[in-house]
Amino acid sequence: MAKLLLIDDEADVLYSFRRIFDSPEIELSTAGSGEDGLKLIPRLKPDLVISDIRMSGLTGLETLRRIREMDPKLPVILMTAYGTTQTAIEAMKLGAFDYILKPFDVPKLRQLVANALKAARDMKQVVTYQPLLESEDYDLGIVGRSDPMQQVFKLIGQLAASDATALITGESGTGKELVARAIYSHSRRSEQPFLAINCAAIPEQLLESELFGHERGAFTGAALQRIGKFEQCSGGTVFLDEIGDMTPATQTKILRVLQSGTFERVGGNQPIKVDVRIIAATNKPLEQAVAARQFREDLFYRLNVVRVHLPPLRERREDIRLLVNYFLRKFARDTGGHPRSITGDALEWLERYAWPGNVRELENVMQRAHVISKGDAILAADLPPEVRGETRGPAAPEGPSTATSAGPALSAPPAADSGPAEISTLSARLFHIARQDRTLKVIPAVERSLIIEALRETRGNQVQAAKLLGITRATLRKRIEKFKIRQEVSVQ
Ligand SMILES: Nc1ncnc2c1ncn2[C@@H]1O[C@H](COP(=O)(O)OP(=O)(O)OP(=O)(O)O)[C@@H](O)[C@H]1O
Ligand SMILES: [Mg+2]
């Protein structure tokens, strides 16, 4: 039987736990405060503690910290109604097993408890996280409540507590640099320098000298000795952005720093010892560069020790609303006014758009809307046309002179789909499915499924379904017959 200790000052949470974990395999004990919980632990010897974060008296984080001191191997799950970045990072940094947002999803909670109990059983000697001094910098400004972002926050916390090399991947504008800075500012190197170097922005010949410095006369123009970033950053953290754009010579030197902590200045032969942590980022798939022999495989594995992947914004749409709110408040603070509100349909467009430029694009769109909106609220009309599902080119309200020398443009209008990037993601996923099931014919299968869905959504109304699908009603009828859809959906 597993012993579970729940610490919470709300009676109804205690009550619902009693109902959820009413099982012969679990013995549930409860404490109404962090102080009481801590007193109970030595006597009770629980296998798992679940604690609320916001409590009167000792907070959940403080309780967690003291539990870690008492018994670093006892797993602790924290519960919070406030899914802020900060608590997530702090909790993971202090060595929480995990945290869960309130109101909780019962199957998820059960699963989490089962995982924690299993971990407590078979990993008694699990690595403990070093409790670190709390940093003053609480305003990290990473917004996100979606599952993938919660995972990212947990990783940031774990990485902050270690000195491991990390590779941050994700499309442009997904927040890679923000994450690198968050890891740094929560790490024990936070008092030491953080230097960011964009490997793609510095000309190839200069990058090596920029990073490692050079000796006087090392090459034409090297009139003076120069100290590179690695030496300047001793004891600190170097953020190598766009790491995929490095020459082989520089890659070799970076690998050596990672392996032995030493390098030589360009043109020098004195090995120099440095203690720097490397965080790298890339928006290009490094695996491909490795396959094409443009990137050293051994370096790739060294960097890839811990990978933090930031999913594109279109794959975490539930964060859009939060980000919109966050940016509106931020711009208001910057300009000293009140935050603008936003109309429902403007928000709907924002939530639907594919965001090829990710959070950066959303930030720019919100900034523009904040500036051009006339009243108190941002309207759909304050958003750029592409966000509103229109094409970029004006639909000729300005006059008849739209015919340009680009002749075929008239017969082939630009694609009107608002989410080409998203559709391409979907296509990639479909091909993945098709590769696993060789009998699947992608186009007919997708067509059939789209028609069934459209009929379902419109409750069998063919006129509306055809409109939704972007085909004529006659075509829809033919397809319904062809795919024998009648049996499945009652078509009126
Ligand atoms: N989760 C987030 N919460 C708040 N702001 C965010 C978030 N993600 C990104 N941003 C903002 O979006 C902008 C782009 O972020 P960042 O520079 O970290 O992206 P990146 O992935 O490094 O992009 P690139 O690959 O183009 O360099 C920044 O202004 C950053 O503050
Ligand atoms: Mg960047």
Coordinates of N, CA, C and O in Angstrom, one line a residue, residues 158-217:
Q158 N 14.8 22.5 -14.5 CA 15.8 21.5 -14.3 C 17.2 21.9 -14.8 O 18.2 21.6 -14.2
L159 N 17.1 22.6 -16.0 CA 18.4 23.0 -16.6 C 19.1 24.1 -15.7 O 20.3 24.2 -15.6
A160 N 18.2 24.9 -15.1 CA 18.8 26.0 -14.3 C 19.5 25.4 -13.1 O 20.5 26.0 -12.6
A161 N 19.0 24.3 -12.6 CA 19.7 23.7 -11.5 C 20.9 22.8 -11.8 O 21.5 22.3 -11.0
S162 N 21.2 22.7 -13.1 CA 22.4 21.9 -13.5 C 23.3 22.8 -14.3 O 23.0 24.0 -14.5
D163 N 24.4 22.2 -14.8 CA 25.3 23.0 -15.6 C 25.4 22.4 -17.0 O 26.3 22.7 -17.7
A164 N 24.4 21.6 -17.3 CA 24.5 20.8 -18.6 C 24.3 21.8 -19.8 O 23.7 22.8 -19.7
T165 N 24.9 21.3 -20.9 CA 24.8 22.0 -22.1 C 23.4 21.8 -22.6 O 22.8 20.7 -22.4
A166 N 22.8 22.8 -23.2 CA 21.4 22.7 -23.7 C 21.3 23.1 -25.2 O 22.0 24.0 -25.6
L167 N 20.4 22.5 -25.9 CA 20.2 22.9 -27.3 C 18.7 23.3 -27.3 O 17.8 22.5 -27.0
I168 N 18.5 24.5 -27.7 CA 17.1 25.0 -27.8 C 16.7 25.1 -29.3 O 17.4 25.7 -30.1
T169 N 15.6 24.4 -29.7 CA 15.2 24.4 -31.1 C 13.8 24.9 -31.2 O 13.1 24.9 -30.2
G170 N 13.5 25.4 -32.4 CA 12.2 25.9 -32.6 C 12.2 26.9 -33.8 O 13.3 27.5 -34.1
E171 N 11.1 27.1 -34.4 CA 11.0 28.0 -35.5 C 11.4 29.4 -35.1 O 11.4 29.7 -33.9
S172 N 11.6 30.3 -36.0 CA 12.0 31.7 -35.7 C 10.8 32.3 -34.9 O 9.7 32.1 -35.2
G173 N 11.2 33.1 -33.9 CA 10.2 33.8 -33.1 C 9.4 33.0 -32.1 O 8.5 33.5 -31.5
T174 N 9.9 31.8 -31.8 CA 9.2 31.0 -30.8 C 9.6 31.3 -29.4 O 9.1 30.7 -28.4
G175 N 10.7 32.0 -29.2 CA 11.1 32.4 -27.9 C 12.4 31.7 -27.4 O 12.7 31.5 -26.2
K176 N 13.3 31.3 -28.3 CA 14.5 30.5 -28.0 C 15.4 31.4 -27.1 O 15.9 30.9 -26.1
E177 N 15.6 32.6 -27.5 CA 16.5 33.4 -26.7 C 15.9 33.7 -25.3 O 16.7 33.7 -24.3
L178 N 14.6 33.9 -25.3 CA 14.0 34.2 -24.0 C 14.2 33.0 -23.1 O 14.5 33.2 -21.9
V179 N 14.1 31.8 -23.6 CA 14.3 30.6 -22.8 C 15.8 30.5 -22.3 O 16.1 30.2 -21.2
A180 N 16.7 30.8 -23.2 CA 18.1 30.7 -22.9 C 18.4 31.7 -21.7 O 19.1 31.4 -20.8
R181 N 17.8 32.9 -21.8 CA 18.0 33.9 -20.7 C 17.4 33.4 -19.4 O 17.9 33.7 -18.3
A182 N 16.2 32.7 -19.6 CA 15.6 32.3 -18.3 C 16.4 31.2 -17.7 O 16.6 31.2 -16.4
I183 N 17.0 30.3 -18.4 CA 17.8 29.3 -17.8 C 19.0 29.9 -17.1 O 19.3 29.6 -15.9
Y184 N 19.6 30.9 -17.8 CA 20.7 31.6 -17.2 C 20.4 32.3 -15.9 O 21.0 32.2 -14.9
S185 N 19.3 33.1 -16.0 CA 19.0 33.9 -14.8 C 18.5 33.1 -13.6 O 18.5 33.6 -12.5
H186 N 18.2 31.9 -13.8 CA 17.8 31.0 -12.7 C 19.0 30.1 -12.3 O 18.8 29.3 -11.4
S187 N 20.1 30.2 -13.0 CA 21.1 29.2 -12.7 C 22.1 29.8 -11.7 O 22.1 31.0 -11.4
R188 N 23.0 29.0 -11.2 CA 24.0 29.5 -10.2 C 25.0 30.4 -10.9 O 25.8 31.0 -10.2
R189 N 25.0 30.5 -12.2 CA 25.9 31.4 -12.9 C 25.2 32.8 -13.1 O 25.8 33.6 -13.9
S190 N 24.1 33.0 -12.5 CA 23.3 34.2 -12.8 C 24.1 35.5 -12.4 O 23.8 36.6 -12.9
E191 N 25.0 35.4 -11.5 CA 25.8 36.6 -11.1 C 26.9 36.9 -12.1 O 27.6 37.9 -12.1
Q192 N 27.2 35.9 -12.9 CA 28.3 36.0 -13.9 C 27.7 36.4 -15.2 O 26.6 36.4 -15.4
P193 N 28.6 36.8 -16.2 CA 28.1 37.3 -17.4 C 27.3 36.3 -18.3 O 27.5 35.1 -18.2
F194 N 26.4 36.9 -19.1 CA 25.7 36.1 -20.2 C 26.1 36.8 -21.5 O 25.8 38.0 -21.6
L195 N 26.7 36.1 -22.4 CA 27.0 36.7 -23.7 C 26.3 35.9 -24.8 O 26.4 34.7 -24.9
A196 N 25.5 36.7 -25.6 CA 24.8 36.0 -26.7 C 25.6 36.4 -28.0 O 26.0 37.5 -28.3
I197 N 25.8 35.3 -28.8 CA 26.5 35.5 -30.1 C 25.7 34.9 -31.2 O 25.3 33.7 -31.1
N198 N 25.3 35.7 -32.2 CA 24.6 35.2 -33.3 C 25.5 34.7 -34.4 O 26.1 35.5 -35.1
C199 N 25.7 33.4 -34.4 CA 26.7 32.9 -35.3 C 26.4 33.2 -36.8 O 27.3 33.2 -37.6
A200 N 25.1 33.4 -37.1 CA 24.8 33.7 -38.5 C 25.0 35.1 -38.9 O 25.2 35.4 -40.1
A201 N 25.1 36.0 -37.9 CA 25.2 37.4 -38.2 C 26.7 37.9 -38.4 O 26.9 38.9 -38.9
I202 N 27.6 37.0 -37.9 CA 29.0 37.4 -37.9 C 29.7 36.7 -39.1 O 29.5 35.5 -39.3
P203 N 30.4 37.5 -40.0 CA 31.0 36.9 -41.1 C 31.9 35.7 -40.7 O 32.6 35.8 -39.6
E204 N 31.9 34.6 -41.5 CA 32.6 33.4 -41.2 C 34.0 33.6 -40.6 O 34.4 33.0 -39.6
Q205 N 34.8 34.4 -41.4 CA 36.2 34.5 -41.0 C 36.4 35.2 -39.6 O 37.3 35.0 -38.9
L206 N 35.4 36.0 -39.2 CA 35.5 36.7 -38.0 C 35.0 36.0 -36.8 O 35.4 36.3 -35.6
L207 N 34.1 35.0 -37.0 CA 33.4 34.4 -35.9 C 34.4 33.7 -34.9 O 34.3 33.8 -33.7
E208 N 35.4 33.0 -35.6 CA 36.3 32.3 -34.7 C 37.1 33.2 -33.8 O 37.3 33.0 -32.6
S209 N 37.5 34.4 -34.4 CA 38.3 35.3 -33.6 C 37.4 36.0 -32.6 O 37.8 36.3 -31.5
E210 N 36.1 36.2 -33.0 CA 35.1 36.8 -32.0 C 35.0 35.9 -30.8 O 34.9 36.4 -29.7
L211 N 34.9 34.6 -31.0 CA 34.6 33.7 -29.9 C 35.9 33.4 -29.1 O 35.8 33.4 -27.9
F212 N 37.0 33.2 -29.8 CA 38.2 32.8 -29.1 C 39.3 33.8 -29.0 O 40.3 33.6 -28.4
G213 N 39.1 34.9 -29.7 CA 40.2 35.9 -29.7 C 41.3 35.6 -30.6 O 41.3 34.5 -31.3
H214 N 42.3 36.5 -30.8 CA 43.4 36.2 -31.6 C 44.7 36.8 -31.1 O 44.6 37.7 -30.3
E215 N 45.8 36.3 -31.5 CA 47.1 36.9 -31.1 C 47.4 37.9 -32.1 O 46.9 37.9 -33.3
R216 N 48.3 38.8 -31.7 CA 48.7 39.9 -32.6 C 49.4 39.3 -33.8 O 50.2 38.3 -33.7
G217 N 49.0 39.8 -35.0 CA 49.6 39.3 -36.2 C 49.1 38.0 -36.7 O 49.7 37.3 -37.6

